[in-house]
mmCIF file of C-alpha atoms and ligand atoms in Angstrom:
data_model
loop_
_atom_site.group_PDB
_atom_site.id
_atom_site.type_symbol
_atom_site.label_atom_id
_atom_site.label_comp_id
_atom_site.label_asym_id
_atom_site.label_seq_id
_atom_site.Cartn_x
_atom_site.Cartn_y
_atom_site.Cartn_z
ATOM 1 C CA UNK A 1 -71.235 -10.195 -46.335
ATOM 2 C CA UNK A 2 -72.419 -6.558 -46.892
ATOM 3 C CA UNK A 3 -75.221 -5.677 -44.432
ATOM 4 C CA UNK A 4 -77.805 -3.659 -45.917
ATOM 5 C CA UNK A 5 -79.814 -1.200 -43.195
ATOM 6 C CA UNK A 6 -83.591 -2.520 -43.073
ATOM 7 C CA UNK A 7 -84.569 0.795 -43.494
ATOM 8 C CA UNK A 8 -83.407 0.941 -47.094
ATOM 9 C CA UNK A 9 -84.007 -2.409 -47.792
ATOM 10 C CA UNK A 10 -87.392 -1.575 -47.004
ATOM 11 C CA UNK A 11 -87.801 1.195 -49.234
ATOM 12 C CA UNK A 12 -86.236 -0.433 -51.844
ATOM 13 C CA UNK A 13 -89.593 -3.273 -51.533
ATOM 14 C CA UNK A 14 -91.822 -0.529 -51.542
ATOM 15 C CA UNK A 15 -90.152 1.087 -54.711
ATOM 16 C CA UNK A 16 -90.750 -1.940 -56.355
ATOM 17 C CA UNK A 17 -94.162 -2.893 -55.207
ATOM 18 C CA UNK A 18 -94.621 0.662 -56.880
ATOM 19 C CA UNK A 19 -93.831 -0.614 -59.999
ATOM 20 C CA UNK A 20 -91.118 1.748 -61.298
ATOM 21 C CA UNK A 21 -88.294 0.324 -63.485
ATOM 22 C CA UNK A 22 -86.459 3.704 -63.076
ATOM 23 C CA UNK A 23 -86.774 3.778 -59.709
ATOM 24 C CA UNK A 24 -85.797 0.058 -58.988
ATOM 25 C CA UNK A 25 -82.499 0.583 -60.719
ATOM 26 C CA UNK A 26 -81.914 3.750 -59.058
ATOM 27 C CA UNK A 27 -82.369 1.743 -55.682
ATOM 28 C CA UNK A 28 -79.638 -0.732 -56.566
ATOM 29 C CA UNK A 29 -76.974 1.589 -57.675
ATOM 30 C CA UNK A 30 -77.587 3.816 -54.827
ATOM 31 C CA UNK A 31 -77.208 0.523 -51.910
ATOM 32 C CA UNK A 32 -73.610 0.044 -52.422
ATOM 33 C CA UNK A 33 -72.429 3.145 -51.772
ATOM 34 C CA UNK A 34 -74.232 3.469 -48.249
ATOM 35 C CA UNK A 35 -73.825 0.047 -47.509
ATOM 36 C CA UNK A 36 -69.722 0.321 -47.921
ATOM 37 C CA UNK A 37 -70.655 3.819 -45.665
ATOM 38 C CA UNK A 38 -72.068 1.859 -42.662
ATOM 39 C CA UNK A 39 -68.722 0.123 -41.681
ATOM 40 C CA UNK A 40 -66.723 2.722 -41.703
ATOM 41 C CA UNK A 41 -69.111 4.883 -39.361
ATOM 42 C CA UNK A 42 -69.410 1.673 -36.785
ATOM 43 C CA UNK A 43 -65.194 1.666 -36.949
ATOM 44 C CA UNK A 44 -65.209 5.147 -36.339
ATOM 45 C CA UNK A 45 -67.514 5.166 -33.633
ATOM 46 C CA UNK A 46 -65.586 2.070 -32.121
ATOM 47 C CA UNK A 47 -61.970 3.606 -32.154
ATOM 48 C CA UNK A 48 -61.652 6.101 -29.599
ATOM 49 C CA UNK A 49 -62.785 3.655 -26.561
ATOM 50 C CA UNK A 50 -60.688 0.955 -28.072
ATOM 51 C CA UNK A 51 -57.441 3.364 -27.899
ATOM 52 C CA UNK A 52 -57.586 4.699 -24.408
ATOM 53 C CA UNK A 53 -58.054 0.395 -23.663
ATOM 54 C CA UNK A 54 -55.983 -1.435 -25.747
ATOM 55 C CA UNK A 55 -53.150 0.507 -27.937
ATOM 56 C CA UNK A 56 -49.752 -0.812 -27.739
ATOM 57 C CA UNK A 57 -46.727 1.426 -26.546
ATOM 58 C CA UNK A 58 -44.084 2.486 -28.560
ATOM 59 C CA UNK A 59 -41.154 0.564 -28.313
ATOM 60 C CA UNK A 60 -39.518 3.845 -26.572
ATOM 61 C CA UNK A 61 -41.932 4.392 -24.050
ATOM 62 C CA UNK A 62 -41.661 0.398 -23.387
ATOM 63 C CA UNK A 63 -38.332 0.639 -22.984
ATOM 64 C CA UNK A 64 -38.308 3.707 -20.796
ATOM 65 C CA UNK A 65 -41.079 2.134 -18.477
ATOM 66 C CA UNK A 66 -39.704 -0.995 -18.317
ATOM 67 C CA UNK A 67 -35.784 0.084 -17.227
ATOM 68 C CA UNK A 68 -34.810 0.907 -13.621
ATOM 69 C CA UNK A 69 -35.007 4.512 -12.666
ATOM 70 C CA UNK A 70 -30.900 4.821 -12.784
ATOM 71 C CA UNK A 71 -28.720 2.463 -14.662
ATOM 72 C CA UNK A 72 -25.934 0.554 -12.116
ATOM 73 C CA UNK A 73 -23.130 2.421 -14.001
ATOM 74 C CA UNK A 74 -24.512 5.823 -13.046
ATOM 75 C CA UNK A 75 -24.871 4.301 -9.296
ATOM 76 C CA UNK A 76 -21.001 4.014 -8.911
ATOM 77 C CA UNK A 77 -20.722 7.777 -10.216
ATOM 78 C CA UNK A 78 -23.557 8.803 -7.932
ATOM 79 C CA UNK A 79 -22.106 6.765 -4.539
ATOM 80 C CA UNK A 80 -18.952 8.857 -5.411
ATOM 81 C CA UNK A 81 -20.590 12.593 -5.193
ATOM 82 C CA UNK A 82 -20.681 12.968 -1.632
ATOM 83 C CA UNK A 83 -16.454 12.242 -2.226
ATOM 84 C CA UNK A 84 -15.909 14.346 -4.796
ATOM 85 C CA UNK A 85 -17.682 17.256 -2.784
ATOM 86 C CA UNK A 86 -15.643 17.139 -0.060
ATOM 87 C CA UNK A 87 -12.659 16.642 -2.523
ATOM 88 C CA UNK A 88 -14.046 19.765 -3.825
ATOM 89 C CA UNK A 89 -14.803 21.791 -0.532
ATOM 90 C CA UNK A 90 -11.322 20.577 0.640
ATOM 91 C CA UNK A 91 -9.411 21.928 -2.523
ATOM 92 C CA UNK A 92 -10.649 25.414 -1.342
ATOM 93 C CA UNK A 93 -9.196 25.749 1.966
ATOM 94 C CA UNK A 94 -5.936 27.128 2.032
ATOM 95 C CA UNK A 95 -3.502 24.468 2.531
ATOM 96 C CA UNK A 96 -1.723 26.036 5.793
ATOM 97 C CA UNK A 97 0.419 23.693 7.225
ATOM 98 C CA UNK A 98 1.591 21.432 4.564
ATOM 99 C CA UNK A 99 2.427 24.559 2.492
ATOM 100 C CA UNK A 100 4.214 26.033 5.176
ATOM 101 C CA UNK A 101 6.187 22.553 6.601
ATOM 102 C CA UNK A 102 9.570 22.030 6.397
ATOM 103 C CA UNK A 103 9.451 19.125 3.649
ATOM 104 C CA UNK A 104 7.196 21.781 1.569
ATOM 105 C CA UNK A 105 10.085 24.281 1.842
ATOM 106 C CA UNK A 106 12.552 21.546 1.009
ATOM 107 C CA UNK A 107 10.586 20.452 -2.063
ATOM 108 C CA UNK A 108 10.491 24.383 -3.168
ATOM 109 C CA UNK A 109 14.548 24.835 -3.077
ATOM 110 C CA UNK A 110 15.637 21.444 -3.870
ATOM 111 C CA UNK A 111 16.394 22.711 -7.240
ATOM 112 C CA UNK A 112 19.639 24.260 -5.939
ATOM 113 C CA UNK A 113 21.298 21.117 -4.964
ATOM 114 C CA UNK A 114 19.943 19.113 -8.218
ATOM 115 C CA UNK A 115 22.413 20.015 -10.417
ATOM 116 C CA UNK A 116 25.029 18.017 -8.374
ATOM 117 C CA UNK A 117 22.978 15.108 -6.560
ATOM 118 C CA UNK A 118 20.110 14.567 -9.273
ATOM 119 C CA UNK A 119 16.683 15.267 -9.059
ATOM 120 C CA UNK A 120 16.229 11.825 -7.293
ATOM 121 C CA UNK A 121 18.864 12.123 -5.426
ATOM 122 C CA UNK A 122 20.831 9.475 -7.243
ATOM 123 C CA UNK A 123 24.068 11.163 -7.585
ATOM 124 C CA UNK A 124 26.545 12.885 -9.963
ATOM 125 C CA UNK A 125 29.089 15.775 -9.530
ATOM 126 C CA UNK A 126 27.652 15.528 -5.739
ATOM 127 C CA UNK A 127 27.605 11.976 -3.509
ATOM 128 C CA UNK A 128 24.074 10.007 -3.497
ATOM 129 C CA UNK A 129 21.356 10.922 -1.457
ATOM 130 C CA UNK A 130 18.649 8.613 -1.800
ATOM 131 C CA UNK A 131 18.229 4.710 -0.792
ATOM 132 C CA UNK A 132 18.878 5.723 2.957
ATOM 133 C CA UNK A 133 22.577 7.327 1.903
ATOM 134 C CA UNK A 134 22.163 10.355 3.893
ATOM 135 C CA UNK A 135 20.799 8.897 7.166
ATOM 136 C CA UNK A 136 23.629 5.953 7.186
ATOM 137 C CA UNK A 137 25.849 9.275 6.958
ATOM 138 C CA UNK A 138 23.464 10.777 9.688
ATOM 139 C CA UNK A 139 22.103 9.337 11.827
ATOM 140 C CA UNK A 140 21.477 12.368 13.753
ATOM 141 C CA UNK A 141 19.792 15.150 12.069
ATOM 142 C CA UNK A 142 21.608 17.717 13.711
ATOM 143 C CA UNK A 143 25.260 16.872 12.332
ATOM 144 C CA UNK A 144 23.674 16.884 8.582
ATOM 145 C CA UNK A 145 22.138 19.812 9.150
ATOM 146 C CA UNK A 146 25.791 21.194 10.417
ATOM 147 C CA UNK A 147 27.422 19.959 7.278
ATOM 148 C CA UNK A 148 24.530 21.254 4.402
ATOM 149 C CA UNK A 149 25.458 24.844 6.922
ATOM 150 C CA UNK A 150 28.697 24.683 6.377
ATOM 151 C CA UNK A 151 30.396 22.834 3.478
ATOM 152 C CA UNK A 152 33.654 21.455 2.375
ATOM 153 C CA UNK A 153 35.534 24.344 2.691
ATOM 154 C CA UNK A 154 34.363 25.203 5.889
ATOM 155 C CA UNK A 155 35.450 21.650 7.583
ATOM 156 C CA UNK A 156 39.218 21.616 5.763
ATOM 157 C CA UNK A 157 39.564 25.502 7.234
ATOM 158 C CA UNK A 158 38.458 24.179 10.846
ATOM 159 C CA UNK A 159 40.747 20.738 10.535
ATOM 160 C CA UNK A 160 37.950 18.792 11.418
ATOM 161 C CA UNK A 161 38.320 15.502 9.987
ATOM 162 C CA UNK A 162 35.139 13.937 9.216
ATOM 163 C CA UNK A 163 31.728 15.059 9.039
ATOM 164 C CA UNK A 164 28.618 12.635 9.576
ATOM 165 C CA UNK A 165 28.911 9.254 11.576
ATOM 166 C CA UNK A 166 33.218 8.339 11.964
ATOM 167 C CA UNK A 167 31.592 4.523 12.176
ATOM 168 C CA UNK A 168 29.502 4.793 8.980
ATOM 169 C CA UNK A 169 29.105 1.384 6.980
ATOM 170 C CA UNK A 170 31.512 1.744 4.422
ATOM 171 C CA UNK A 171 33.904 3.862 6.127
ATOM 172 C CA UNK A 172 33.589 7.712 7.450
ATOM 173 C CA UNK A 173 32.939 10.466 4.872
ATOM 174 C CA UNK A 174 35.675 12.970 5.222
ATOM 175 C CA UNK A 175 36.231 16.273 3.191
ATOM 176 C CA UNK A 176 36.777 15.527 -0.542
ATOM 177 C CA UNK A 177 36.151 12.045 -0.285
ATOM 178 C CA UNK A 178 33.945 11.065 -2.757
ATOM 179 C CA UNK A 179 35.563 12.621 -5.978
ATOM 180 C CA UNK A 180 37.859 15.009 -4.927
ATOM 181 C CA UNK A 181 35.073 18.354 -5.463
ATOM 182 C CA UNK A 182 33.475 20.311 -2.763
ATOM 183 C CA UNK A 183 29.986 20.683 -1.154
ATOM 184 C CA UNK A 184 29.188 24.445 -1.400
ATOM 185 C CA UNK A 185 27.908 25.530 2.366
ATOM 186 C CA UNK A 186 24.338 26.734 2.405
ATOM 187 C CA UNK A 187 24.394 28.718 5.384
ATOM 188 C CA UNK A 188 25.041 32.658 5.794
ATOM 189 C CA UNK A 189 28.090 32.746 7.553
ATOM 190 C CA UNK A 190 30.371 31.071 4.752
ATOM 191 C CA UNK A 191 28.567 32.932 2.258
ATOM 192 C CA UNK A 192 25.691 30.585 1.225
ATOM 193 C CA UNK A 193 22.422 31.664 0.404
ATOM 194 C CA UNK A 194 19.973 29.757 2.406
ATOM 195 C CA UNK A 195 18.068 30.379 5.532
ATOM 196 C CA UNK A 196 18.463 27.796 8.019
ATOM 197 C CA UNK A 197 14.136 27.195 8.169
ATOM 198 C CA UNK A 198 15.249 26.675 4.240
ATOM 199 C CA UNK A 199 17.973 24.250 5.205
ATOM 200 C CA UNK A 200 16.006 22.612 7.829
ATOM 201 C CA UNK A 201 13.381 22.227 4.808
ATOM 202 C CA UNK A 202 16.166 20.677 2.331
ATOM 203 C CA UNK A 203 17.540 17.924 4.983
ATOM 204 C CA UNK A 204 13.647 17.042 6.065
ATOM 205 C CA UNK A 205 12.738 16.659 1.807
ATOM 206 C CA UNK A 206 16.018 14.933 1.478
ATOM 207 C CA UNK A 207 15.775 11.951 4.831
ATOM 208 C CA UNK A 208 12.207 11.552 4.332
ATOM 209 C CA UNK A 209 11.044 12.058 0.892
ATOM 210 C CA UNK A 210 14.305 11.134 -1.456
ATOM 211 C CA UNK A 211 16.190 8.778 1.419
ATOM 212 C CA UNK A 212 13.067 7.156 2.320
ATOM 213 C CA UNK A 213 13.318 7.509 6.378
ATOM 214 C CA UNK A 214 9.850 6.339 7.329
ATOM 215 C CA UNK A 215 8.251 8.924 9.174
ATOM 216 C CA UNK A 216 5.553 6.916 10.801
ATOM 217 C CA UNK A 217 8.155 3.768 11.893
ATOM 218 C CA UNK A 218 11.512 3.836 12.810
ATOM 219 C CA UNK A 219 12.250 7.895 12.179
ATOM 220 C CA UNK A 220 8.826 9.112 13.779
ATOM 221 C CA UNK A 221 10.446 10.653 16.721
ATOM 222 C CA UNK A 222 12.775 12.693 14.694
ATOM 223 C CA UNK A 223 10.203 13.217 12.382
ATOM 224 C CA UNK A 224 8.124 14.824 14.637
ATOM 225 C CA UNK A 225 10.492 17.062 16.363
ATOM 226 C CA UNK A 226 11.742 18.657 13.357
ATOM 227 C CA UNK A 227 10.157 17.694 9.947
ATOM 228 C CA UNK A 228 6.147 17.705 10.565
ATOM 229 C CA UNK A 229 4.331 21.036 9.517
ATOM 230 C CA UNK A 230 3.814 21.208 13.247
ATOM 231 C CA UNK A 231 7.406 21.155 14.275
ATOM 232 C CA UNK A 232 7.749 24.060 17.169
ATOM 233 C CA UNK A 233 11.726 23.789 15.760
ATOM 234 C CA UNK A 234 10.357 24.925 11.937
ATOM 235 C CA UNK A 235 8.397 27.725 13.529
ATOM 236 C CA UNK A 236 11.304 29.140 16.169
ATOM 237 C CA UNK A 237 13.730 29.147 12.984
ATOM 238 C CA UNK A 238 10.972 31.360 9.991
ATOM 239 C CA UNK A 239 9.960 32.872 13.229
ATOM 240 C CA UNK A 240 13.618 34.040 13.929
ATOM 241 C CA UNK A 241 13.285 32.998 17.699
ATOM 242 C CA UNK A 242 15.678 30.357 17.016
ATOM 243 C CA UNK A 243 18.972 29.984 15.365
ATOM 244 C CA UNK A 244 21.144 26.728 14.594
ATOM 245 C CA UNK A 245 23.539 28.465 17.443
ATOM 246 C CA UNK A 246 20.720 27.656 19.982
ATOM 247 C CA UNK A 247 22.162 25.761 22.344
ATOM 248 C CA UNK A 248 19.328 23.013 22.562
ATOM 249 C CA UNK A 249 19.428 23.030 19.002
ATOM 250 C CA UNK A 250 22.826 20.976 19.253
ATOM 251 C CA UNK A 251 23.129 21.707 15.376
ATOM 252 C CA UNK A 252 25.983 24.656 15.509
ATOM 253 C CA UNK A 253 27.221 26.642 12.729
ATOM 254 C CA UNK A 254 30.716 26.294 13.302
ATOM 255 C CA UNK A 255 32.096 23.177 11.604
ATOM 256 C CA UNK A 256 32.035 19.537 13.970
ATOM 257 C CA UNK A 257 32.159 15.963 14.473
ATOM 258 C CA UNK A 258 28.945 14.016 13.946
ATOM 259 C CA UNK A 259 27.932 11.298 16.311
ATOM 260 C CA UNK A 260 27.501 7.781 15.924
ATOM 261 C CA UNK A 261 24.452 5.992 15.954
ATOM 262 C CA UNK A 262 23.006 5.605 19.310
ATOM 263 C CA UNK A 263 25.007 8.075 20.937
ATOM 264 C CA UNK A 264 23.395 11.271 22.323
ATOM 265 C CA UNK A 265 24.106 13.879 19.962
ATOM 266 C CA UNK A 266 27.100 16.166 20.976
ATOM 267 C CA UNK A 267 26.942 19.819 20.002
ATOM 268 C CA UNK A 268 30.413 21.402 19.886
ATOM 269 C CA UNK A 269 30.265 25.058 21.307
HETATM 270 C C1 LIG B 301 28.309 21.989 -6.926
HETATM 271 C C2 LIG B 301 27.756 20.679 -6.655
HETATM 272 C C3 LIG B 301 26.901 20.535 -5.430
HETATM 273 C C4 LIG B 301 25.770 21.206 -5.098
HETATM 274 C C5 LIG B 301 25.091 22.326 -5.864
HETATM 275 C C6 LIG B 301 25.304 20.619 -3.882
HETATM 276 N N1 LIG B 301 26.142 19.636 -3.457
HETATM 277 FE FE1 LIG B 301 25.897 18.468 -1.834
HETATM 278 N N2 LIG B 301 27.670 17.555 -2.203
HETATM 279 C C7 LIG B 301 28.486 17.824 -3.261
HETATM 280 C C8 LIG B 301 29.721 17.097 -3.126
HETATM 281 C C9 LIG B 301 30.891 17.129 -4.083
HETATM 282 C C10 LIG B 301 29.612 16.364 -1.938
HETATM 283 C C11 LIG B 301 30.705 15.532 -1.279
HETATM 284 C C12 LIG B 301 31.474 16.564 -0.436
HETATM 285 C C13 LIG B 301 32.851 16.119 0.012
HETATM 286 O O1 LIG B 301 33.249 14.996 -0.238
HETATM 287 O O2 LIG B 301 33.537 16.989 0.609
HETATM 288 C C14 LIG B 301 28.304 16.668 -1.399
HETATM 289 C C15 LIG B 301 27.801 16.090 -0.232
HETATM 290 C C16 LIG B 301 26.558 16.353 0.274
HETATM 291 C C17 LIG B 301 25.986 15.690 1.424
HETATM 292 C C18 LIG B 301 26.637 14.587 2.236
HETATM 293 C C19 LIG B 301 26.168 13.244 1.735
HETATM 294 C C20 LIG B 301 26.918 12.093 2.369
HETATM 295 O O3 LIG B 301 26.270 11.056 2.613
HETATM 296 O O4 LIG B 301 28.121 12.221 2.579
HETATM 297 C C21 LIG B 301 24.765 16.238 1.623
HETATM 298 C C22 LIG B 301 23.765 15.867 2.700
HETATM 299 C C23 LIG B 301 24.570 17.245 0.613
HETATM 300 N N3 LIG B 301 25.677 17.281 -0.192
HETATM 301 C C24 LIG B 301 23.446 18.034 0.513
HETATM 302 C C25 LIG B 301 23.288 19.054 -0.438
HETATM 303 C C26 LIG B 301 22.166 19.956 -0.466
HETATM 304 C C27 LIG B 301 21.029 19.953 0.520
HETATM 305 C C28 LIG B 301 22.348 20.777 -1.529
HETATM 306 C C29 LIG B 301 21.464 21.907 -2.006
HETATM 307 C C30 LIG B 301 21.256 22.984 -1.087
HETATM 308 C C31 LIG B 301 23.611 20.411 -2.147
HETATM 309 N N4 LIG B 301 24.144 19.356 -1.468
HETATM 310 C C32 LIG B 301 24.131 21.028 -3.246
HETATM 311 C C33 LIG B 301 28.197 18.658 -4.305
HETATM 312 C C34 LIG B 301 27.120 19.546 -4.373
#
């Protein structure tokens, strides 16, 4: 039902008391148009205190006040920062000693010896390295360091029969032995091109990285001695206060025996 204001209601009685036919007419076609007026006033007066109570959210502010703060997934990314800054912070220090170590050095020139034993070590024109080969062949790293020195040729010229352990498993490796070719020597006096920190380097990548000696277990002691970035042995050889000739070295340059396991190592003068 349309309400009608009393006020023009009322004039609308006192047009018509008046008598005027006009005038009566005039009085009905004018009522609609303020009477459809009215409502739209009392809406519009009604709205704005409504709002600020009652309008509903947008589904996007819903959502975004009814998630958590930070989704789980971006938890596990967070819980890592603190990680990957020190990662970070870490990666910027210069990497002294494991740069400088022996097995760093050995890594660096390995390529020399590749060729012939593999880049694994498994073998080819040269004997196997790898699956504990060299440190059944030496068990002391003194006599392979002697032999990587010196060579083939160098052990036929001195008549010395074998090189590594003469009781190795499998029988005693002995000049030539394994297909009839020659192991070049590394070291300066028989004309090879290493220094002996670099050969120290290539036996301490080759026992502990591609034969597997286990430098925390069984091989620690060695290990320490003369393959950690810390070895004082490392640093007398680059540091030239050493030389495989010193004589508590007990590695030699001149061609020898090797010693079996268990027995005290035996430098030959
Ligand atoms: C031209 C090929 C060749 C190259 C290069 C070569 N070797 Fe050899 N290596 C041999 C041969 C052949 C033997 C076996 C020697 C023999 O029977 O007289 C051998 C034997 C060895 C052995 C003794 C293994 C055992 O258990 O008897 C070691 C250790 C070794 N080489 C280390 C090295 C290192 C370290 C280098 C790199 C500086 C190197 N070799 C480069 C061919 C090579």
């Amino acid at each position: 039902m349309t309400e009608i204001p009393e006020h023009l209601l009322k004039r609308s009685r006192e047009r018509k008391a008046a008598g005027g036919d006009a005038s009566s007419s005039e009085a009905a076609a004018s009522t609609p148009a303020t009477t459809a007026a009215a409502p739209v006033a009392k809406v519009v007066a009604e709205t704005p205190a409504k709002a600020a109570v009652s309008k509903p959210d947008p589904a996007y502010i819903k959502a975004a006040k009814t998630r958590g703060r930070i989704p789980s997934w971006a938890m596990a990314t967070l819980a890592l920062m603190p990680i990957f800054l020190f990662m970070y912070v870490r990666g910027l220090q210069p990497q002294k000693a494991e740069a400088s170590g022996p097995v760093a050095i050995g890594i660096a020139n390995y390529g020399a010896c590749a060729s012939c034993h593999g880049a694994d070590g498994a073998g080819g024109a040269g004997r196997v390295l790898k699956g504990g080969e060299v440190l059944k062949t030496f068990p002391h790293i003194e006599d392979m360091l002697n032999w990587v020195y010196n060579g083939t040729e160098a052990f036929e010229a001195a008549g010395v029969a074998s090189y590594g352990d003469p009781n190795r498993e499998g029988g005693a490796h002995y000049p030539r032995s394994y297909n009839g070719s020659a192991m070049p020597a590394q070291g300066a006096k028989n004309g090879g091109a290493m220094t002996e920190a670099q050969i120290l380097g290539l036996v301490c990548h080759i026992r502990y990285d591609i034969s597997g000696a286990d430098a925390a277990g069984e091989w620690a002691a060695e290990y320490e001695k003369w393959c950690a970035p810390t070895s004082a042995i490392f640093a007398g050889l680059e540091g030239g206060t050493m030389t495989f000739d010193s004589p508590e070295l007990k590695i030699g340059t001149a061609p020898r025996l090797g010693t079996t396991a268990g027995a005290e190592i035996m430098a030959a003068g």
